[in-house]
Short mmCIF file of C-alpha atoms (C1' of nucleotides) in Angstrom, two decimals:
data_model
loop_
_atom_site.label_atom_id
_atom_site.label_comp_id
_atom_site.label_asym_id
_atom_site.label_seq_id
_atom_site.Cartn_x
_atom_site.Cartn_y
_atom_site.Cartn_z
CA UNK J 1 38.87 -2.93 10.87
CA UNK J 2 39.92 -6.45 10.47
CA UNK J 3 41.44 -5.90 13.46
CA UNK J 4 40.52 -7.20 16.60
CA UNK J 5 37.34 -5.41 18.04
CA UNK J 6 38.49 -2.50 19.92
CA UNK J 7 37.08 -2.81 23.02
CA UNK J 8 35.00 0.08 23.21
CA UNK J 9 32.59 -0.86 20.48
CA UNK J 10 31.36 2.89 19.80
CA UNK J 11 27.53 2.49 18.71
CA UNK J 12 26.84 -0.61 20.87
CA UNK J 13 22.88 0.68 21.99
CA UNK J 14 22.51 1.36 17.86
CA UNK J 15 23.90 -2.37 17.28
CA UNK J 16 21.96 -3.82 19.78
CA UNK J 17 18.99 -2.25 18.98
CA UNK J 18 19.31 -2.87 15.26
CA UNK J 19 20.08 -6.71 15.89
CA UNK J 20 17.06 -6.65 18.36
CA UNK J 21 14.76 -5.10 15.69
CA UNK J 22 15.99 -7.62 12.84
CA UNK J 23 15.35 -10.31 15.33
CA UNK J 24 11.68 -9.22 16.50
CA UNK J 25 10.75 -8.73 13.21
CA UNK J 26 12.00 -12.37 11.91
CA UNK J 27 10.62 -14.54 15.16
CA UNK J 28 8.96 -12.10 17.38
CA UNK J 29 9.47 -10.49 20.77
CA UNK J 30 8.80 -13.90 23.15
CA UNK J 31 12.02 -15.34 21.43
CA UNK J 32 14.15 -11.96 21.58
CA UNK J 33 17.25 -12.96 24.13
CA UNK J 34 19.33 -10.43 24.92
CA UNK J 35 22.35 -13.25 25.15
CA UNK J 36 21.14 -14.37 21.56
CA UNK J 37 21.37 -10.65 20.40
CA UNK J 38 25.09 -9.94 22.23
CA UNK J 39 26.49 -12.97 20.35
CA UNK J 40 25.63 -11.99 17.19
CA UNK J 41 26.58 -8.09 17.36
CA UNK J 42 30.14 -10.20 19.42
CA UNK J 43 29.83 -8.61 22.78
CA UNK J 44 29.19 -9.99 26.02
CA UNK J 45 26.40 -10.86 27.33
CA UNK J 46 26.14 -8.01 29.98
CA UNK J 47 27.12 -5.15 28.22
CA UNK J 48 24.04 -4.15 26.89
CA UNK J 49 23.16 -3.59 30.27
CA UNK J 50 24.36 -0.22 30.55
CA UNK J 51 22.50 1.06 28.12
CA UNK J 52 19.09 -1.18 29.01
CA UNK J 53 18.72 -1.76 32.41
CA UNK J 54 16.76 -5.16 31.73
CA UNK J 55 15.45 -7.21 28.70
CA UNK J 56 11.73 -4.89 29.45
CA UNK J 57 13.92 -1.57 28.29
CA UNK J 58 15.05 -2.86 25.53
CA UNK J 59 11.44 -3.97 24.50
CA UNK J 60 10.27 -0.39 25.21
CA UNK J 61 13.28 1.51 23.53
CA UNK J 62 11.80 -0.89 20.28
CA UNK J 63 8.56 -0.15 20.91
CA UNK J 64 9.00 3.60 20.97
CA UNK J 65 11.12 3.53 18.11
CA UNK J 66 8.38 1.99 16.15
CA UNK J 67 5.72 4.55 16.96
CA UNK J 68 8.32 7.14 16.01
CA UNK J 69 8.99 5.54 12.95
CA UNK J 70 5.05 4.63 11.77
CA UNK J 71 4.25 8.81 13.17
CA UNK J 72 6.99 9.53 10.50
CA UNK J 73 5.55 7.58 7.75
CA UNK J 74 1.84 9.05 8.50
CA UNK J 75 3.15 12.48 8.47
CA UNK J 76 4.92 12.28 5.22
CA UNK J 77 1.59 10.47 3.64
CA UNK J 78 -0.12 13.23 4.95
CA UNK J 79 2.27 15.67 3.67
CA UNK J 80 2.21 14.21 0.16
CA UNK J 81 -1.56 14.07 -0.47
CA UNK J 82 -3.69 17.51 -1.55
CA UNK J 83 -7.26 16.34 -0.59
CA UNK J 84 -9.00 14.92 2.13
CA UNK J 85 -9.61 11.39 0.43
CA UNK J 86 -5.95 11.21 -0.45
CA UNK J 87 -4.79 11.28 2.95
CA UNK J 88 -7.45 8.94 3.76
CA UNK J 89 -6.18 6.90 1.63
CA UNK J 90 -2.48 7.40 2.04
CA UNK J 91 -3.08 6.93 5.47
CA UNK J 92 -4.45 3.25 4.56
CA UNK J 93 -1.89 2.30 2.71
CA UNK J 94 1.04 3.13 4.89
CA UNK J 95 -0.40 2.12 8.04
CA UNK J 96 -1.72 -1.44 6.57
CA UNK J 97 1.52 -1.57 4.90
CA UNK J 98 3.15 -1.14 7.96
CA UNK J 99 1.43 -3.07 10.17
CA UNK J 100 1.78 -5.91 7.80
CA UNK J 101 5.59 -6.20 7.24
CA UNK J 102 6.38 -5.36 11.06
CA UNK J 103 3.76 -7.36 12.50
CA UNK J 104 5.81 -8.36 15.62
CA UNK J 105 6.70 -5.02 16.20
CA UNK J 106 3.29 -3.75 15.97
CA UNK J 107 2.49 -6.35 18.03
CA UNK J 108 4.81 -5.35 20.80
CA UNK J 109 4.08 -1.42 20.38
CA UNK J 110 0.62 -2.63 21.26
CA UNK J 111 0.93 -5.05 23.95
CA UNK J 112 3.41 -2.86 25.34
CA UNK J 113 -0.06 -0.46 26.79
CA UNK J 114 -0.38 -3.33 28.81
CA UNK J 115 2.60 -3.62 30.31
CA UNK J 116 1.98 -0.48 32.76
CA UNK J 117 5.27 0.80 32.85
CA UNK J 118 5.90 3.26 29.75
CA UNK J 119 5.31 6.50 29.57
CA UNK J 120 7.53 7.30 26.85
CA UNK J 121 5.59 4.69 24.70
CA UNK J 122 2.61 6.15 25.12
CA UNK J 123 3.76 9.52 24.88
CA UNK J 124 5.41 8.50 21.62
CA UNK J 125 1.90 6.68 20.63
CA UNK J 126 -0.18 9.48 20.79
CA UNK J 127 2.42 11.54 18.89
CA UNK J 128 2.47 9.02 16.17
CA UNK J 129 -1.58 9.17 15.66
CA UNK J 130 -1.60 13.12 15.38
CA UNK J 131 -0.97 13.63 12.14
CA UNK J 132 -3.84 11.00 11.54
CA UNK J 133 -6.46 12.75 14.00
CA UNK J 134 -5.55 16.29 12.29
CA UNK J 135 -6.75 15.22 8.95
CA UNK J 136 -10.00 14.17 10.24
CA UNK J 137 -10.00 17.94 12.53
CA UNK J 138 -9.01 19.53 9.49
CA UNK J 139 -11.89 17.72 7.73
CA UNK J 140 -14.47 18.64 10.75
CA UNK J 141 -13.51 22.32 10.51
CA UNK J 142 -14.89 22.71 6.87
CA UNK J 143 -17.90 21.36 8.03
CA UNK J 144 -20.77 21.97 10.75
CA UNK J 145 -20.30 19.02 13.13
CA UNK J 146 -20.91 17.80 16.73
CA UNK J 147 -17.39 19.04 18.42
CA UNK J 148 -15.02 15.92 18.93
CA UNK J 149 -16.78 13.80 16.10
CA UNK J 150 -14.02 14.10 14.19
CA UNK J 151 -11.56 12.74 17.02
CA UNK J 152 -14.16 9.88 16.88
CA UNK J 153 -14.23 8.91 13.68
CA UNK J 154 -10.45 9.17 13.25
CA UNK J 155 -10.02 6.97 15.98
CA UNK J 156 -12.42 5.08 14.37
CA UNK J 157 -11.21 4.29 11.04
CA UNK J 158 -7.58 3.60 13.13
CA UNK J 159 -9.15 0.92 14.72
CA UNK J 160 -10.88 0.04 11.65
CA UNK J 161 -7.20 -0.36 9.75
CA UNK J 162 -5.55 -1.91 13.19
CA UNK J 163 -8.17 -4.20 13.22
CA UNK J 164 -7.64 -5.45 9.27
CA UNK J 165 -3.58 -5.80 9.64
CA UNK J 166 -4.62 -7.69 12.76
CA UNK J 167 -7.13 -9.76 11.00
CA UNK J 168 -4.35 -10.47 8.44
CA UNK J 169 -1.52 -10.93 10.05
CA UNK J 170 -2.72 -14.15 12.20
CA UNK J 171 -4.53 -15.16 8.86
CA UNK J 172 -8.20 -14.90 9.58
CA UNK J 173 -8.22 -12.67 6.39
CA UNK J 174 -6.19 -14.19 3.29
CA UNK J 175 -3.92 -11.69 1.69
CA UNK J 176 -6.13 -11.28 -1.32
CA UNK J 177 -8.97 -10.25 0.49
CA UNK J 178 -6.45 -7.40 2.32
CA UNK J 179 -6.85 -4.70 -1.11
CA UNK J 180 -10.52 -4.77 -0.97
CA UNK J 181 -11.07 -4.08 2.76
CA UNK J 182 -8.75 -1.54 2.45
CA UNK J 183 -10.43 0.02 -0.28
CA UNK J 184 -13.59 -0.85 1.28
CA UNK J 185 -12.36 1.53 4.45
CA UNK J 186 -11.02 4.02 3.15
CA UNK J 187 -14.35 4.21 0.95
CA UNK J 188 -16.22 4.52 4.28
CA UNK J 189 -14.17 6.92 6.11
CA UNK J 190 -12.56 9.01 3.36
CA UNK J 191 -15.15 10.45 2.37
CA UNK J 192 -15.49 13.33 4.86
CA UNK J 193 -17.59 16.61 4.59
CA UNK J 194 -16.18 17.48 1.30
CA UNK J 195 -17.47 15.07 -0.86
CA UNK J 196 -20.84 14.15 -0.29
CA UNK J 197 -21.49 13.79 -3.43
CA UNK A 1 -14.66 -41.61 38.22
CA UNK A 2 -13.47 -37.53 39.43
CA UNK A 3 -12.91 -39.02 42.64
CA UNK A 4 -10.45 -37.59 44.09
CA UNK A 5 -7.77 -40.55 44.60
CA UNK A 6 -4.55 -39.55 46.05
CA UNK A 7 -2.43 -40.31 43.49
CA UNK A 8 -4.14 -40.32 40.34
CA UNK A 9 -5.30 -36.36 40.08
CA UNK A 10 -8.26 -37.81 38.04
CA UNK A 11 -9.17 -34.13 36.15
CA UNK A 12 -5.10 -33.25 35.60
CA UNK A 13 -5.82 -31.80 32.05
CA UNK A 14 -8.72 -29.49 32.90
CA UNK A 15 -7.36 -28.83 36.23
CA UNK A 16 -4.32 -27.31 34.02
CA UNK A 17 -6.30 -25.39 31.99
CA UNK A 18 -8.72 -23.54 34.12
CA UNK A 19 -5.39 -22.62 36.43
CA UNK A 20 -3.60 -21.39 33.06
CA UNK A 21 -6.61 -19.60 32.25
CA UNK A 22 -6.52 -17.63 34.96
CA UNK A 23 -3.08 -16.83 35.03
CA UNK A 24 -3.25 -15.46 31.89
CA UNK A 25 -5.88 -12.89 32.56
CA UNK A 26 -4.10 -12.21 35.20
CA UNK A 27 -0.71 -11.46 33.99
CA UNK A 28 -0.34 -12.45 30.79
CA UNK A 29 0.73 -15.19 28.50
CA UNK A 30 4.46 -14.09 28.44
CA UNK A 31 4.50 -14.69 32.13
CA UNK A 32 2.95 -18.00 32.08
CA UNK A 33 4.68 -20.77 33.35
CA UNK A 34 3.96 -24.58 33.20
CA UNK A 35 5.65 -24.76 36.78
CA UNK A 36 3.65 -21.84 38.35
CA UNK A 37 0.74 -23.77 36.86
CA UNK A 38 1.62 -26.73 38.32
CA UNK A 39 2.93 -26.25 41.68
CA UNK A 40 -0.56 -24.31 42.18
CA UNK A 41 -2.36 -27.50 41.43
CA UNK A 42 -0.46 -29.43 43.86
CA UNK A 43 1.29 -31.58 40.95
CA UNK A 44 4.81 -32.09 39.96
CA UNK A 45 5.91 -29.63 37.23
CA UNK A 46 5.91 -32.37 35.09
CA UNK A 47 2.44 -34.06 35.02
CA UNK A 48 1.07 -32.49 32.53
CA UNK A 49 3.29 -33.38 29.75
CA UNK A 50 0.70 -36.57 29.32
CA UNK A 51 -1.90 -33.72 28.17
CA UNK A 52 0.41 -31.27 26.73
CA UNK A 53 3.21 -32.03 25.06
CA UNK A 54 5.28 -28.28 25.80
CA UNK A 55 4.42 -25.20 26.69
CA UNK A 56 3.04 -24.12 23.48
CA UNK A 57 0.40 -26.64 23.16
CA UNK A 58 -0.72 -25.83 26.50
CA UNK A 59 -1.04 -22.31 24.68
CA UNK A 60 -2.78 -23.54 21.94
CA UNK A 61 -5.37 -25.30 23.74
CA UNK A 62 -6.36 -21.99 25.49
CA UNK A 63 -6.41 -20.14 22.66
CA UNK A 64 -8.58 -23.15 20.94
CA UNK A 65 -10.52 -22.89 23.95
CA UNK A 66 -10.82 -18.88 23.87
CA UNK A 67 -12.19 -18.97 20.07
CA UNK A 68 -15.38 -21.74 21.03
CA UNK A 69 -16.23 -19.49 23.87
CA UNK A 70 -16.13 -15.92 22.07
CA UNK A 71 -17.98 -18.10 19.08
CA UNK A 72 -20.63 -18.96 21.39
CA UNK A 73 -21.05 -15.86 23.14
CA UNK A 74 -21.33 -14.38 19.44
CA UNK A 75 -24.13 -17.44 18.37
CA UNK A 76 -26.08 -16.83 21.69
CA UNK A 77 -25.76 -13.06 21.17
CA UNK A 78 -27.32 -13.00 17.39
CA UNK A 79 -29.63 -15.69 18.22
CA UNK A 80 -31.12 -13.81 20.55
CA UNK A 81 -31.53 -10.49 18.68
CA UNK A 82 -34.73 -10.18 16.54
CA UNK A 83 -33.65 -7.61 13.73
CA UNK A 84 -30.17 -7.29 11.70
CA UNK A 85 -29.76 -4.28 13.34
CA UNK A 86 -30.12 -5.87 16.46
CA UNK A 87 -28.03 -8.28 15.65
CA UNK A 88 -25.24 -6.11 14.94
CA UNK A 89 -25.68 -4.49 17.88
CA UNK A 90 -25.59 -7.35 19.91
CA UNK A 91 -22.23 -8.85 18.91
CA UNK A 92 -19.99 -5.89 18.81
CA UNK A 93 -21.44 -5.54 22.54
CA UNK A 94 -20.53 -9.33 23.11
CA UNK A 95 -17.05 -8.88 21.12
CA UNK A 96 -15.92 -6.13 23.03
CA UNK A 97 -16.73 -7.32 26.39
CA UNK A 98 -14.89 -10.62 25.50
CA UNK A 99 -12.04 -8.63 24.32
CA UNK A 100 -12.10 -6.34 27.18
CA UNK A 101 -12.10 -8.43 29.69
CA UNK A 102 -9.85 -11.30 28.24
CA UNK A 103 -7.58 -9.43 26.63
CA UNK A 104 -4.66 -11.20 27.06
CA UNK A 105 -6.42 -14.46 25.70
CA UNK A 106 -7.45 -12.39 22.96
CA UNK A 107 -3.79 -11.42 22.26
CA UNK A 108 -2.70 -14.94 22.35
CA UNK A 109 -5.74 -15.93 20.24
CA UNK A 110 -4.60 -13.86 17.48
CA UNK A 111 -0.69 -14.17 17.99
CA UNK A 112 -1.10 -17.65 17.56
CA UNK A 113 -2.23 -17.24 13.90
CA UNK A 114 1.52 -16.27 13.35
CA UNK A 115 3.24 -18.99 15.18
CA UNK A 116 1.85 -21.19 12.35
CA UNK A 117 1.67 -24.77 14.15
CA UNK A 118 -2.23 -24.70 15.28
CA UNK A 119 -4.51 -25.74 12.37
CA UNK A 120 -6.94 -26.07 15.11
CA UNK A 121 -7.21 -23.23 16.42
CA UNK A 122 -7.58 -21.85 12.73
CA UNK A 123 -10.55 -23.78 12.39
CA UNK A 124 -11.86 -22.56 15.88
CA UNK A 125 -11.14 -19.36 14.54
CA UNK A 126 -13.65 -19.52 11.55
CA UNK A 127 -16.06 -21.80 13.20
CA UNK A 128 -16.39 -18.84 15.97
CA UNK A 129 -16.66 -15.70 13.08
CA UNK A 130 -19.56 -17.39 11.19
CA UNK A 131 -22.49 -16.41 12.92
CA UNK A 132 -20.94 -12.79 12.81
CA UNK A 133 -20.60 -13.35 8.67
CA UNK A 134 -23.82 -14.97 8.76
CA UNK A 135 -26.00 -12.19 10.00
CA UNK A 136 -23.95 -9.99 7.05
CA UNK A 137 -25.14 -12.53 4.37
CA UNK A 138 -28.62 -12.73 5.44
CA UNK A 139 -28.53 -9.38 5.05
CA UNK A 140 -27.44 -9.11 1.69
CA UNK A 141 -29.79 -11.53 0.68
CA UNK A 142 -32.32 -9.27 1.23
CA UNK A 143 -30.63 -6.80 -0.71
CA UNK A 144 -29.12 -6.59 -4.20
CA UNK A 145 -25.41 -6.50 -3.93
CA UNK A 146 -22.58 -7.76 -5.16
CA UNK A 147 -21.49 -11.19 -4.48
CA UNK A 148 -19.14 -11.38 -1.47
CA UNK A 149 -20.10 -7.69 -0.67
CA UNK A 150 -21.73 -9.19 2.61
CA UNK A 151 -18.12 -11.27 3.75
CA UNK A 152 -16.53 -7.99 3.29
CA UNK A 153 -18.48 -5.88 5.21
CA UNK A 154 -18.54 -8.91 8.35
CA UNK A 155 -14.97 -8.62 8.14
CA UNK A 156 -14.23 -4.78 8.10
CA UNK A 157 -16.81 -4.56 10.61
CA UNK A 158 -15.36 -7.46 13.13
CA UNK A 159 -11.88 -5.60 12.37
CA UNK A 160 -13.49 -2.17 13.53
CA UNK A 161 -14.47 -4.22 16.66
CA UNK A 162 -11.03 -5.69 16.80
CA UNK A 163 -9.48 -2.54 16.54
CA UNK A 164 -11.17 -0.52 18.76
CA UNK A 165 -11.03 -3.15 21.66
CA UNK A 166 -7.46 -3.73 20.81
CA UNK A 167 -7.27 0.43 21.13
CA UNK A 168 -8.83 0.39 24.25
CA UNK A 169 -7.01 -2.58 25.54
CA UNK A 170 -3.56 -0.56 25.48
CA UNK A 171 -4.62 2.75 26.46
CA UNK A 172 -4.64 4.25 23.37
CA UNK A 173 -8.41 4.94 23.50
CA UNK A 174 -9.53 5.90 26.82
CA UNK A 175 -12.16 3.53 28.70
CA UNK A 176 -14.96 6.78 28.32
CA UNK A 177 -14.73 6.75 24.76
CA UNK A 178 -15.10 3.33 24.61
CA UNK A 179 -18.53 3.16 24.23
CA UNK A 180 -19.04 6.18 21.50
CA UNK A 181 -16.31 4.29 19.24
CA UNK A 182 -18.95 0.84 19.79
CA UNK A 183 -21.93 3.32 18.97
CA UNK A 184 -20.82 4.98 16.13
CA UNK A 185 -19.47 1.78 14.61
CA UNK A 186 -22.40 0.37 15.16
CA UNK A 187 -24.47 2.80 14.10
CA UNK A 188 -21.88 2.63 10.33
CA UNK A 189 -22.39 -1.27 10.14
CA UNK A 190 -25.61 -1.68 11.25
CA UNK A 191 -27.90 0.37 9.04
CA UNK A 192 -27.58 -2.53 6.39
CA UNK A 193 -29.42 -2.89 3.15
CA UNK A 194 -32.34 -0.93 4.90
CA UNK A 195 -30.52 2.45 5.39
CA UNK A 196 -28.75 2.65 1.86
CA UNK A 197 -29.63 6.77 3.29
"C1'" DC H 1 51.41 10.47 34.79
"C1'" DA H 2 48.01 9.78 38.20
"C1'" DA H 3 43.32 9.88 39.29
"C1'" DC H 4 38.99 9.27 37.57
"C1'" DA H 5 35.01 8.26 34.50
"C1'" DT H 6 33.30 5.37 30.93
"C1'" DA H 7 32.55 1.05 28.49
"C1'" DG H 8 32.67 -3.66 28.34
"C1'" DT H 9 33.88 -8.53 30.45
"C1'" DT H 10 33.72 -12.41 33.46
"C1'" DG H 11 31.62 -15.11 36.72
"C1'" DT H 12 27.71 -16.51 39.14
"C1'" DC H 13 22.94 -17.29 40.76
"C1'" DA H 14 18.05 -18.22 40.32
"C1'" DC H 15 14.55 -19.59 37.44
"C1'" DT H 16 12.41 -21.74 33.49
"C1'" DG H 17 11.29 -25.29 30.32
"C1'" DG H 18 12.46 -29.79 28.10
"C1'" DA H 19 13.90 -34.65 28.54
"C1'" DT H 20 14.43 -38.99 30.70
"C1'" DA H 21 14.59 -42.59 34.00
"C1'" DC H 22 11.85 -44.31 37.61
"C1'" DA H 23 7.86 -45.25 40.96
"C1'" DT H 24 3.06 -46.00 41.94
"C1'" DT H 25 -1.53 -47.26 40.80
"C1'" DG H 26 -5.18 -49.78 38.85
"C1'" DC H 27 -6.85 -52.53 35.14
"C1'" DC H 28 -6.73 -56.76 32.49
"C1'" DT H 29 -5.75 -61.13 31.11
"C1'" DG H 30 -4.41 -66.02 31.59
"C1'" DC C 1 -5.75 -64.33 41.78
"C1'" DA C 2 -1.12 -63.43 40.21
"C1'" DG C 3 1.55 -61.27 37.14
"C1'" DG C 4 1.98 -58.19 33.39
"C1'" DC C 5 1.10 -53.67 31.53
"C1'" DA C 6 -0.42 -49.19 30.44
"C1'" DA C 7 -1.66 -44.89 32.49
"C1'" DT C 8 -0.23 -41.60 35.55
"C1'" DG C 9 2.79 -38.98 38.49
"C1'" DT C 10 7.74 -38.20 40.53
"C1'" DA C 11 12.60 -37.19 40.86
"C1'" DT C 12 16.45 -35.34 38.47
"C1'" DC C 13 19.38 -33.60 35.15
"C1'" DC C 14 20.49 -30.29 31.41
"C1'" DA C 15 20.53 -26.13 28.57
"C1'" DG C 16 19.12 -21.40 27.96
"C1'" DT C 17 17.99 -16.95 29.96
"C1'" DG C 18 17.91 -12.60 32.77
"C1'" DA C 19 19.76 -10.19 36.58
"C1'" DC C 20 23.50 -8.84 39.34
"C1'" DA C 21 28.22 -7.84 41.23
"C1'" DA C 22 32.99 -7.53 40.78
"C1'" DC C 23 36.62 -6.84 37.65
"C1'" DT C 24 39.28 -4.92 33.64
"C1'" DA C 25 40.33 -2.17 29.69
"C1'" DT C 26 40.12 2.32 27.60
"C1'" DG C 27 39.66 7.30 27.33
"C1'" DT C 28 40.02 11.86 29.69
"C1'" DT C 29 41.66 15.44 32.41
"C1'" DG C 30 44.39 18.18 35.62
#
DNA sequence: CAACATAGTTGTCACTGGATACATTGCCTG
DNA sequence: CAGGCAATGTATCCAGTGACAACTATGTTG
């Protein structure tokens, strides 16, 4: 191992992609350089291109692998809480948690729509937000509403949690205030057709 | 004194701006480049280092300048709106237009937050969410609530906005449902102390 | 072992942004 | 009004980056 580097490195899209991801999340996708990220993993600086055909693949591969993550982490949160209001507020917590300590990455999942050219991004996006929308179907179906409310209002309170992680990532909201809008949200939306009380 | 001599440009700084600004809405503030910019003008690509010292203050200054126009658009909007209700209805109209339509200055807007270097833009930032937190407190003055009850619902209802135009912006939420996602939130936020229902 | 496929390297080019030395203009003062 | 001087714009150079093509090392297979 000490060894000098065999020449075929064996996981060199993994190690790329790992050093990419460390770097996005530390200073953000504008200064990701694919000649920054070769150096450090001790390639060239063209051999990643086999595996990404330019620095916008790369960016997409991250992007894609950060919806899959975040539609893991919603599924499990899901998975983990009996009641409608738990998932609610499961679904909070890991999201804002999420979109709080991968900022950069959300950011670039995001501004990746943009972009045009992604279809496995978006395909991946979607994926990552059913488990969220089926909570709020599943919610819908116990009760008598207007068909595709519950689509709405899911969507909703996503936007409503995108929009706080936003708010405090760039610092408009200070990170005490983060707790109480959470709570504040899931409050609004987690209440559902079950408890009216 | 903006007569056009041939030498001196006379207007350089704003001249730089208004052509950055439109790049940018264009295509992006990734893709922005001080010598696009300048060759469009007609100037060497390095006039404007008088006005702006690098690229990134050139980027701050629109994003400065993106935050006193949304904060006017949101002043005219509840100005002109008799009721809170109204009023509510009026700015997440105005909010999501701007952020429609300017969404990459929005992006850069809040992206900037995380750069750190741009205590002015923070300000601008505030200065151009008070009359949104105003119309909130006015309404809880006219209500019994807890203290600071009114900042937190001005914030989780500008981060609804946020959200869903930041949705819509990438595709995630189609253009068509759009406007029910601005309805309904409106129709969550907007009841106020009158509707406690 | 020879031919071939795969994986990575080297070299190069175009473009971008930053820095600096220099030129031109117009004002300002003695 | 002449010479200095600051504001403004120009001409160049340098380093970093992404894309591309040709080359080389390694593994595989008949």
């Amino acid at each position: 191992m000490t060894s000098a580097r065999p020449y075929h490195h064996g996981n060199l899209r993994q190690a790329v992609l790992d050093r990419a991801a460390e770097v996005l999340r530390e200073r953000g996708a504008a200064s990701l350089s694919l000649r920054e990220v070769t150096a450090d993993i001790g390639v060239s600086h063209a051999a990643p291109r086999r595996y990404f055909a330019d620095r916008q693949a790369l960016l997409d591969a991250l992007a894609a692998d950060g919806f899959a993550r975040l539609g893991l982490r919603l599924r499990e949160a899901v998975e983990s809480a009996p009641t409608f209001g738990d998932q609610v507020r499961a679904i909070a917590d890991v999201y804002v948690a999420f979109a709080v300590s991968e900022a950069n990455l959300l950011e670039l999942m995001y501004a990746h729509g943009r972009g045009g050219d992604g279809p496995l991004v978006e395909a991946r996006a979607t994926e990552a937000f059913t488990p969220l929308l089926d909570v709020f179907r599943r919610d819908q179906a116990r009760a008598r509403r207007a068909p595709g409310e519950a689509e709405r209002t899911g969507t909703l309170f996503l936007a409503t949690l995108q929009g706080i992680a936003g708010l405090a990532s760039c610092g408009v909201v200070a990170a005490d205030q983060l707790d109480g809008l959470v709570d504040e949200a899931v409050a609004r939306y987690g209440t559902g057709s079950a408890a009216a009380s």
